[in-house]
């Protein structure tokens, strides 16, 4: 019986730990891999969220954000910074309306996109969400 109780307690702890991670939007240890297209919805955070983009040949890399608020994107600050594999800043853009746009000629390699920001004055979780658009041409 004691082992059964311990098993149930461990299972419940695992369920609550997973839910806590999803709710807080904690940054994973490794950057999230981005593919061409539209990302899943992400939470805006003042702590930069890191994304990894692999480019296989010289191309124009277009990265943009789309704020998810249903009413207005006013006073939603979001910033994107693109770094190369050596950590050099390649490009950046910031906007107070919940969008950024980076369009840059890049060589083959691995790039890191850092996204940070905040939805000033909005406790609504929907107002704190964005998607990323990735286009490699």
Coordinates of N, CA, C and O in Angstrom, one line a residue:
X1 N 0.8 -1.2 0.0 CA 0.0 0.0 0.0 C 0.9 1.3 0.0 O 0.6 2.2 -0.7
X2 N 2.0 1.2 0.8 CA 2.9 2.4 0.9 C 3.5 2.7 -0.5 O 3.6 3.8 -0.9
X3 N 3.9 1.6 -1.2 CA 4.5 1.8 -2.6 C 3.4 2.4 -3.5 O 3.7 3.2 -4.3
X4 N 2.2 1.9 -3.4 CA 1.1 2.4 -4.3 C 0.9 3.9 -4.0 O 0.7 4.7 -5.0
X5 N 0.9 4.3 -2.8 CA 0.7 5.8 -2.4 C 1.8 6.6 -3.0 O 1.6 7.7 -3.5
X6 N 3.0 6.1 -2.8 CA 4.2 6.8 -3.4 C 4.1 6.9 -4.9 O 4.4 8.0 -5.4
X7 N 3.7 5.9 -5.6 CA 3.5 5.9 -7.0 C 2.5 7.0 -7.4 O 2.7 7.8 -8.4
X8 N 1.4 7.0 -6.7 CA 0.3 8.0 -7.0 C 0.9 9.4 -6.8 O 0.7 10.3 -7.6
X9 N 1.6 9.6 -5.7 CA 2.1 10.9 -5.3 C 3.1 11.4 -6.4 O 3.1 12.6 -6.8
X10 N 4.0 10.5 -6.8 CA 5.0 10.8 -7.9 C 4.3 11.2 -9.2 O 4.7 12.1 -9.9
X11 N 3.2 10.5 -9.5 CA 2.5 10.7 -10.8 C 1.8 12.1 -10.7 O 1.9 12.9 -11.6
X12 N 1.2 12.4 -9.6 CA 0.5 13.7 -9.4 C 1.6 14.8 -9.5 O 1.3 15.9 -10.1
X13 N 2.7 14.7 -8.8 CA 3.8 15.7 -8.9 C 4.2 15.9 -10.3 O 4.4 17.1 -10.7
X14 N 4.4 14.9 -11.1 CA 4.7 15.0 -12.5 C 3.7 15.8 -13.3 O 4.0 16.6 -14.1
X15 N 2.4 15.5 -13.0 CA 1.4 16.2 -13.7 C 1.4 17.7 -13.4 O 1.3 18.6 -14.3
X16 N 1.5 18.0 -12.1 CA 1.5 19.4 -11.7 C 2.8 20.1 -12.2 O 2.7 21.3 -12.5
X17 N 3.9 19.5 -12.2 CA 5.1 20.1 -12.7 C 5.0 20.4 -14.1 O 5.4 21.5 -14.6
X18 N 4.5 19.5 -14.9 CA 4.3 19.8 -16.4 C 3.3 21.0 -16.6 O 3.6 21.9 -17.4
X19 N 2.2 21.0 -15.8 CA 1.3 22.1 -16.0 C 1.9 23.4 -15.6 O 1.7 24.4 -16.2
X20 N 2.7 23.4 -14.5 CA 3.4 24.6 -14.1 C 4.3 25.2 -15.2 O 4.4 26.3 -15.4
X21 N 5.1 24.3 -15.9 CA 5.9 24.7 -16.9 C 5.1 25.4 -18.1 O 5.5 26.4 -18.6
X22 N 4.0 24.8 -18.4 CA 3.2 25.3 -19.5 C 2.6 26.7 -19.2 O 2.5 27.5 -20.0
X23 N 2.2 26.8 -17.9 CA 1.5 28.1 -17.5 C 2.5 29.2 -17.4 O 2.3 30.3 -17.8
X24 N 3.7 28.9 -16.9 CA 4.7 30.0 -16.6 C 5.4 30.4 -17.9 O 6.0 31.5 -18.0
X25 N 5.5 29.5 -18.9 CA 6.2 29.8 -20.1 C 7.7 29.8 -19.9 O 8.4 30.5 -20.6
X26 N 8.2 29.1 -19.0 CA 9.6 29.1 -18.7 C 10.4 28.7 -19.9 O 10.0 27.9 -20.8
X27 N 11.6 29.3 -20.0 CA 12.5 29.1 -21.2 C 13.1 27.7 -21.1 O 13.7 27.4 -20.1
X28 N 13.0 26.9 -22.2 CA 13.7 25.7 -22.2 C 15.2 25.9 -22.2 O 15.7 27.0 -22.6
X29 N 16.0 24.9 -21.7 CA 17.4 25.0 -21.7 C 18.0 25.2 -23.1 O 19.0 26.0 -23.2
X30 N 17.6 24.5 -24.0 CA 18.0 24.7 -25.4 C 17.1 25.5 -26.2 O 15.9 25.5 -26.0
X31 N 17.6 26.3 -27.2 CA 16.7 27.1 -28.1 C 15.7 26.2 -28.8 O 16.0 25.0 -29.1
X32 N 14.5 26.7 -29.0 CA 13.5 26.1 -29.7 C 13.8 26.1 -31.2 O 14.2 27.2 -31.7
X33 N 13.7 25.0 -31.9 CA 14.1 24.9 -33.3 C 12.9 25.5 -34.1 O 11.7 25.0 -33.9
X34 N 13.2 26.5 -35.0 CA 12.1 27.0 -35.9 C 12.3 26.5 -37.3 O 13.5 26.5 -37.8
X35 N 11.3 26.1 -37.9 CA 11.2 25.7 -39.3 C 10.5 26.8 -40.1 O 9.9 27.7 -39.5
X36 N 10.7 26.8 -41.4 CA 9.9 27.7 -42.3 C 8.4 27.6 -42.0 O 7.9 26.5 -41.8
X37 N 7.7 28.7 -42.0 CA 6.3 28.7 -41.7 C 6.0 29.5 -40.5 O 6.7 30.5 -40.2
X38 N 4.9 29.1 -39.8 CA 4.4 29.9 -38.6 C 4.6 29.0 -37.4 O 4.2 27.8 -37.4
X39 N 5.2 29.6 -36.3 CA 5.4 28.9 -35.1 C 4.1 28.7 -34.3 O 3.1 29.4 -34.6
X40 N 4.2 27.9 -33.3 CA 3.1 27.8 -32.3 C 3.1 29.1 -31.5 O 4.1 29.9 -31.5
X41 N 2.0 29.4 -30.9 CA 1.8 30.6 -30.1 C 2.8 30.6 -28.9 O 3.0 29.5 -28.3
X42 N 3.4 31.7 -28.6 CA 4.4 31.8 -27.6 C 4.0 33.0 -26.6 O 3.3 33.9 -27.1
X43 N 4.5 33.0 -25.4 CA 4.2 34.0 -24.5 C 5.3 35.1 -24.6 O 6.5 34.8 -24.6
X44 N 4.9 36.4 -24.6 CA 5.8 37.5 -24.6 C 6.4 37.5 -23.2 O 5.7 37.4 -22.2
X45 N 7.7 37.7 -23.1 CA 8.4 37.7 -21.8 C 9.6 38.7 -21.9 O 10.2 38.9 -23.0
X46 N 9.8 39.4 -20.8 CA 11.0 40.3 -20.7 C 12.3 39.5 -20.8 O 13.3 40.0 -21.2
X47 N 12.2 38.2 -20.3 CA 13.4 37.3 -20.4 C 13.4 36.8 -21.9 O 12.5 36.3 -22.4
X48 N 14.5 37.0 -22.6 CA 14.6 36.6 -24.0 C 14.3 35.1 -24.2 O 14.8 34.3 -23.4
X49 N 13.5 34.8 -25.1 CA 13.2 33.4 -25.5 C 14.1 33.2 -26.8 O 14.1 34.0 -27.7
X50 N 14.8 32.1 -26.8 CA 15.7 31.8 -27.9 C 15.2 30.7 -28.9 O 14.6 29.7 -28.4
X51 N 15.4 31.0 -30.1 CA 15.0 30.1 -31.2 C 16.2 29.8 -32.1 O 17.0 30.7 -32.4
X52 N 16.3 28.6 -32.6 CA 17.4 28.2 -33.5 C 16.9 28.0 -34.9 O 15.8 27.4 -35.1
X53 N 17.6 28.6 -35.9 CA 17.2 28.5 -37.3 C 18.4 28.0 -38.1 O 19.5 28.6 -38.0
X54 N 18.2 26.9 -38.8 CA 19.2 26.3 -39.6 C 19.0 26.8 -41.1 O 17.9 26.5 -41.6
X55 N 20.0 27.3 -41.7 CA 19.9 27.8 -43.1 C 20.9 26.9 -43.9 O 22.1 26.9 -43.5
X56 N 20.5 26.2 -44.9 CA 21.3 25.3 -45.6 C 22.1 25.9 -46.8 O 23.0 25.3 -47.3
X57 N 21.6 27.1 -47.3 CA 22.3 27.7 -48.4 C 22.1 29.2 -48.3 O 21.3 29.7 -47.5
X58 N 22.9 30.0 -49.0 CA 22.8 31.4 -48.9 C 21.4 31.8 -49.3 O 20.8 31.3 -50.3
X59 N 20.8 32.7 -48.5 CA 19.4 33.0 -48.7 C 19.0 34.3 -48.0 O 19.8 34.9 -47.3
X60 N 17.8 34.8 -48.3 CA 17.2 35.9 -47.5 C 16.4 35.3 -46.4 O 15.5 34.5 -46.7
X61 N 16.7 35.6 -45.2 CA 16.0 35.1 -44.1 C 15.0 36.2 -43.6 O 15.5 37.3 -43.2
X62 N 13.7 35.9 -43.6 CA 12.7 36.8 -43.2 C 12.1 36.3 -41.9 O 11.5 35.2 -41.9
X63 N 12.1 37.1 -40.8 CA 11.6 36.7 -39.6 C 10.6 37.8 -39.1 O 11.0 39.0 -39.2
X64 N 9.4 37.5 -38.7 CA 8.5 38.5 -38.2 C 7.7 37.9 -37.1 O 7.5 36.7 -37.0
X65 N 7.1 38.8 -36.3 CA 6.3 38.4 -35.2 C 4.9 38.9 -35.5 O 4.7 39.9 -36.3
X66 N 3.9 38.2 -35.0 CA 2.5 38.6 -35.1 C 1.9 38.5 -33.7 O 1.8 37.5 -33.1
X67 N 1.4 39.6 -33.2 CA 0.8 39.7 -31.9 C -0.6 39.1 -32.0 O -1.3 39.3 -32.9
X68 N -1.0 38.4 -30.9 CA -2.2 37.6 -31.0 C -3.4 38.3 -30.3 O -4.5 37.7 -30.2
X69 N -3.3 39.5 -29.9 CA -4.4 40.2 -29.2 C -5.6 40.4 -30.1 O -5.5 40.7 -31.3
X70 N -6.8 40.2 -29.6 CA -8.0 40.2 -30.4 C -8.4 41.7 -30.6 O -9.0 42.0 -31.6
X71 N -8.0 42.6 -29.7 CA -8.5 44.0 -29.9 C -7.4 44.8 -30.5 O -7.6 45.3 -31.7
X72 N -6.3 45.1 -29.9 CA -5.3 46.0 -30.4 C -4.0 45.6 -30.0 O -3.8 44.9 -29.0
X73 N -3.0 46.0 -30.8 CA -1.6 45.6 -30.4 C -0.9 46.9 -29.9 O 0.3 46.9 -29.7
X74 N -1.6 47.9 -29.6 CA -1.0 49.1 -29.1 C -0.4 48.8 -27.7 O -0.9 48.1 -26.9
X75 N 0.8 49.4 -27.5 CA 1.5 49.2 -26.2 C 2.0 47.8 -26.0 O 2.2 47.4 -24.8
X76 N 2.2 47.0 -27.0 CA 2.8 45.7 -26.9 C 4.2 45.8 -27.5 O 4.3 46.0 -28.7
X77 N 5.2 45.9 -26.6 CA 6.5 46.0 -27.1 C 7.1 44.6 -27.4 O 7.0 43.8 -26.5
X78 N 7.7 44.4 -28.5 CA 8.3 43.2 -28.9 C 9.6 43.5 -29.6 O 9.6 44.4 -30.5
X79 N 10.6 42.7 -29.4 CA 11.9 42.9 -30.0 C 12.5 41.6 -30.5 O 12.4 40.6 -29.8
X80 N 13.0 41.6 -31.7 CA 13.7 40.4 -32.2 C 15.2 40.8 -32.5 O 15.5 41.8 -33.0
X81 N 16.1 39.9 -32.1 CA 17.5 40.0 -32.4 C 18.0 38.7 -33.0 O 17.8 37.7 -32.4
X82 N 18.7 38.8 -34.1 CA 19.2 37.7 -34.8 C 20.7 37.7 -34.7 O 21.4 38.6 -34.9
X83 N 21.2 36.5 -34.2 CA 22.7 36.3 -34.0 C 23.2 35.2 -34.9 O 22.4 34.2 -35.1
X84 N 24.4 35.3 -35.3 CA 25.0 34.1 -36.0 C 25.6 33.1 -35.0 O 25.5 33.3 -33.8
X85 N 26.2 32.1 -35.5 CA 26.7 31.0 -34.7 C 27.8 31.4 -33.7 O 28.0 30.8 -32.6
X86 N 28.5 32.5 -34.0 CA 29.5 33.0 -33.2 C 29.0 34.0 -32.1 O 29.8 34.5 -31.3
X87 N 27.7 34.3 -32.2 CA 27.1 35.2 -31.2 C 27.2 36.7 -31.6 O 26.9 37.5 -30.8
X88 N 27.5 36.9 -32.9 CA 27.5 38.3 -33.4 C 26.1 38.7 -33.8 O 25.4 37.9 -34.4
X89 N 25.7 39.9 -33.4 CA 24.4 40.5 -33.8 C 24.4 40.7 -35.3 O 25.2 41.5 -35.8
X90 N 23.4 40.1 -36.0 CA 23.3 40.2 -37.4 C 22.3 41.3 -37.7 O 22.5 42.1 -38.6
X91 N 21.1 41.3 -37.0 CA 20.1 42.3 -37.3 C 19.2 42.3 -36.1 O 19.1 41.4 -35.3
X92 N 18.4 43.4 -36.0 CA 17.4 43.5 -34.9 C 16.3 44.5 -35.3 O 16.5 45.3 -36.2
X93 N 15.2 44.3 -34.7 CA 14.0 45.2 -34.9 C 13.2 45.2 -33.7 O 13.1 44.2 -33.0
X94 N 12.5 46.3 -33.4 CA 11.6 46.4 -32.3 C 10.4 47.3 -32.7 O 10.5 48.1 -33.5
X95 N 9.3 47.0 -32.0 CA 8.1 47.8 -32.3 C 7.2 47.8 -31.1 O 7.2 46.9 -30.3
X96 N 6.5 48.9 -31.0 CA 5.5 49.1 -29.9 C 4.1 48.6 -30.2 O 3.2 48.8 -29.5
X97 N 3.9 48.0 -31.4 CA 2.6 47.5 -31.8 C 2.6 46.0 -31.9 O 1.7 45.5 -32.6
X98 N 3.5 45.3 -31.3 CA 3.5 43.9 -31.2 C 4.1 43.1 -32.4 O 3.8 42.0 -32.6
X99 N 4.8 43.8 -33.2 CA 5.4 43.2 -34.4 C 6.9 43.6 -34.6 O 7.2 44.7 -34.3
X100 N 7.7 42.7 -35.1 CA 9.0 43.1 -35.6 C 9.2 42.4 -36.9 O 8.5 41.4 -37.3
X101 N 10.1 42.9 -37.7 CA 10.4 42.4 -39.0 C 11.9 42.4 -39.3 O 12.5 43.5 -39.2
X102 N 12.5 41.3 -39.5 CA 13.9 41.2 -39.8 C 14.0 40.5 -41.2 O 13.5 39.4 -41.4
X103 N 14.7 41.2 -42.1 CA 14.9 40.6 -43.4 C 16.4 40.8 -43.7 O 16.9 41.9 -43.8
X104 N 17.1 39.6 -43.8 CA 18.6 39.7 -43.9 C 19.2 38.7 -44.8 O 18.7 37.5 -44.8
X105 N 20.1 39.0 -45.7 CA 20.9 38.1 -46.5 C 21.8 37.3 -45.6 O 22.6 37.9 -44.8
X106 N 21.7 36.0 -45.6 CA 22.5 35.2 -44.7 C 23.3 34.1 -45.4 O 22.8 33.6 -46.5
X107 N 24.4 33.7 -44.9 CA 25.2 32.5 -45.4 C 24.6 31.3 -44.8 O 23.9 31.3 -43.7
X108 N 25.0 30.1 -45.3 CA 24.6 28.9 -44.7 C 25.1 28.8 -43.2 O 26.2 29.3 -42.9
X109 N 24.3 28.3 -42.3 CA 24.7 28.1 -40.9 C 23.6 28.1 -40.0 O 22.4 28.1 -40.3
X110 N 23.9 28.2 -38.7 CA 23.0 28.2 -37.6 C 22.8 29.6 -37.1 O 23.8 30.3 -36.9
X111 N 21.6 30.0 -36.9 CA 21.3 31.4 -36.4 C 20.4 31.3 -35.1 O 19.6 30.3 -35.0
X112 N 20.5 32.2 -34.3 CA 19.7 32.3 -33.0 C 18.9 33.5 -33.1 O 19.4 34.6 -33.2
X113 N 17.6 33.4 -32.9 CA 16.7 34.5 -32.8 C 16.3 34.7 -31.3 O 15.8 33.7 -30.7
X114 N 16.5 35.8 -30.7 CA 16.0 36.1 -29.4 C 14.9 37.0 -29.5 O 14.9 38.1 -30.1
X115 N 13.8 36.7 -28.8 CA 12.6 37.5 -28.8 C 12.2 37.9 -27.3 O 12.2 37.0 -26.5
X116 N 12.0 39.1 -27.1 CA 11.6 39.6 -25.8 C 10.6 40.7 -25.9 O 10.5 41.3 -27.0
X117 N 10.0 41.1 -24.8 CA 9.0 42.2 -24.8 C 8.1 42.2 -23.7 O 8.3 41.4 -22.7
X118 N 7.0 43.0 -23.8 CA 6.0 43.0 -22.8 C 4.7 43.6 -23.3 O 4.8 44.4 -24.3
X119 N 3.6 43.2 -22.7 CA 2.3 43.8 -23.1 C 2.0 44.7 -21.9 O 1.4 44.3 -20.9
X120 N 2.3 46.0 -22.1 CA 2.2 46.9 -21.0 C 0.7 47.1 -20.6 O -0.1 47.4 -21.5
X121 N 0.4 47.0 -19.4 CA -0.9 47.2 -18.8 C -1.9 46.2 -19.1 O -3.1 46.4 -18.9
X122 N -1.5 45.0 -19.7 CA -2.5 44.0 -20.0 C -2.3 42.8 -19.2 O -1.4 42.0 -19.4
X123 N -3.2 42.4 -18.3 CA -3.1 41.2 -17.6 C -3.7 40.0 -18.4 O -3.6 38.9 -18.0
X124 N -4.3 40.3 -19.5 CA -4.9 39.3 -20.3 C -3.9 38.4 -21.0 O -3.0 38.9 -21.7
X125 N -4.0 37.1 -20.8 CA -3.0 36.2 -21.4 C -3.0 36.2 -22.9 O -1.9 36.1 -23.5
X126 N -4.1 36.4 -23.5 CA -4.1 36.5 -25.0 C -3.3 37.7 -25.5 O -2.6 37.6 -26.5
X127 N -3.3 38.8 -24.7 CA -2.6 40.0 -25.1 C -1.1 39.7 -25.0 O -0.3 40.5 -25.5
X128 N -0.7 38.7 -24.3 CA 0.7 38.3 -24.1 C 1.2 37.3 -25.0 O 2.3 36.6 -24.8
X129 N 0.6 37.0 -26.1 CA 0.9 35.9 -27.0 C 1.4 36.4 -28.4 O 0.9 37.5 -28.9
X130 N 2.2 35.7 -29.1 CA 2.7 36.0 -30.4 C 3.0 34.8 -31.2 O 3.2 33.7 -30.6
X131 N 3.1 34.9 -32.5 CA 3.6 33.8 -33.3 C 4.7 34.4 -34.1 O 4.8 35.6 -34.3
X132 N 5.6 33.5 -34.6 CA 6.7 33.9 -35.4 C 6.5 33.3 -36.8 O 6.1 32.2 -37.0
X133 N 6.8 34.1 -37.8 CA 6.8 33.7 -39.2 C 8.2 33.6 -39.7 O 9.0 34.6 -39.5
X134 N 8.5 32.5 -40.3 CA 9.9 32.2 -40.8 C 9.8 32.0 -42.3 O 9.0 31.1 -42.7
X135 N 10.5 32.7 -43.1 CA 10.6 32.5 -44.5 C 12.0 32.5 -45.0 O 12.8 33.5 -44.7
X136 N 12.5 31.5 -45.6 CA 13.8 31.4 -46.2 C 13.8 31.3 -47.7 O 13.2 30.4 -48.2
X137 N 14.2 32.4 -48.3 CA 14.2 32.4 -49.8 C 15.5 32.5 -50.4 O 16.3 33.2 -50.0

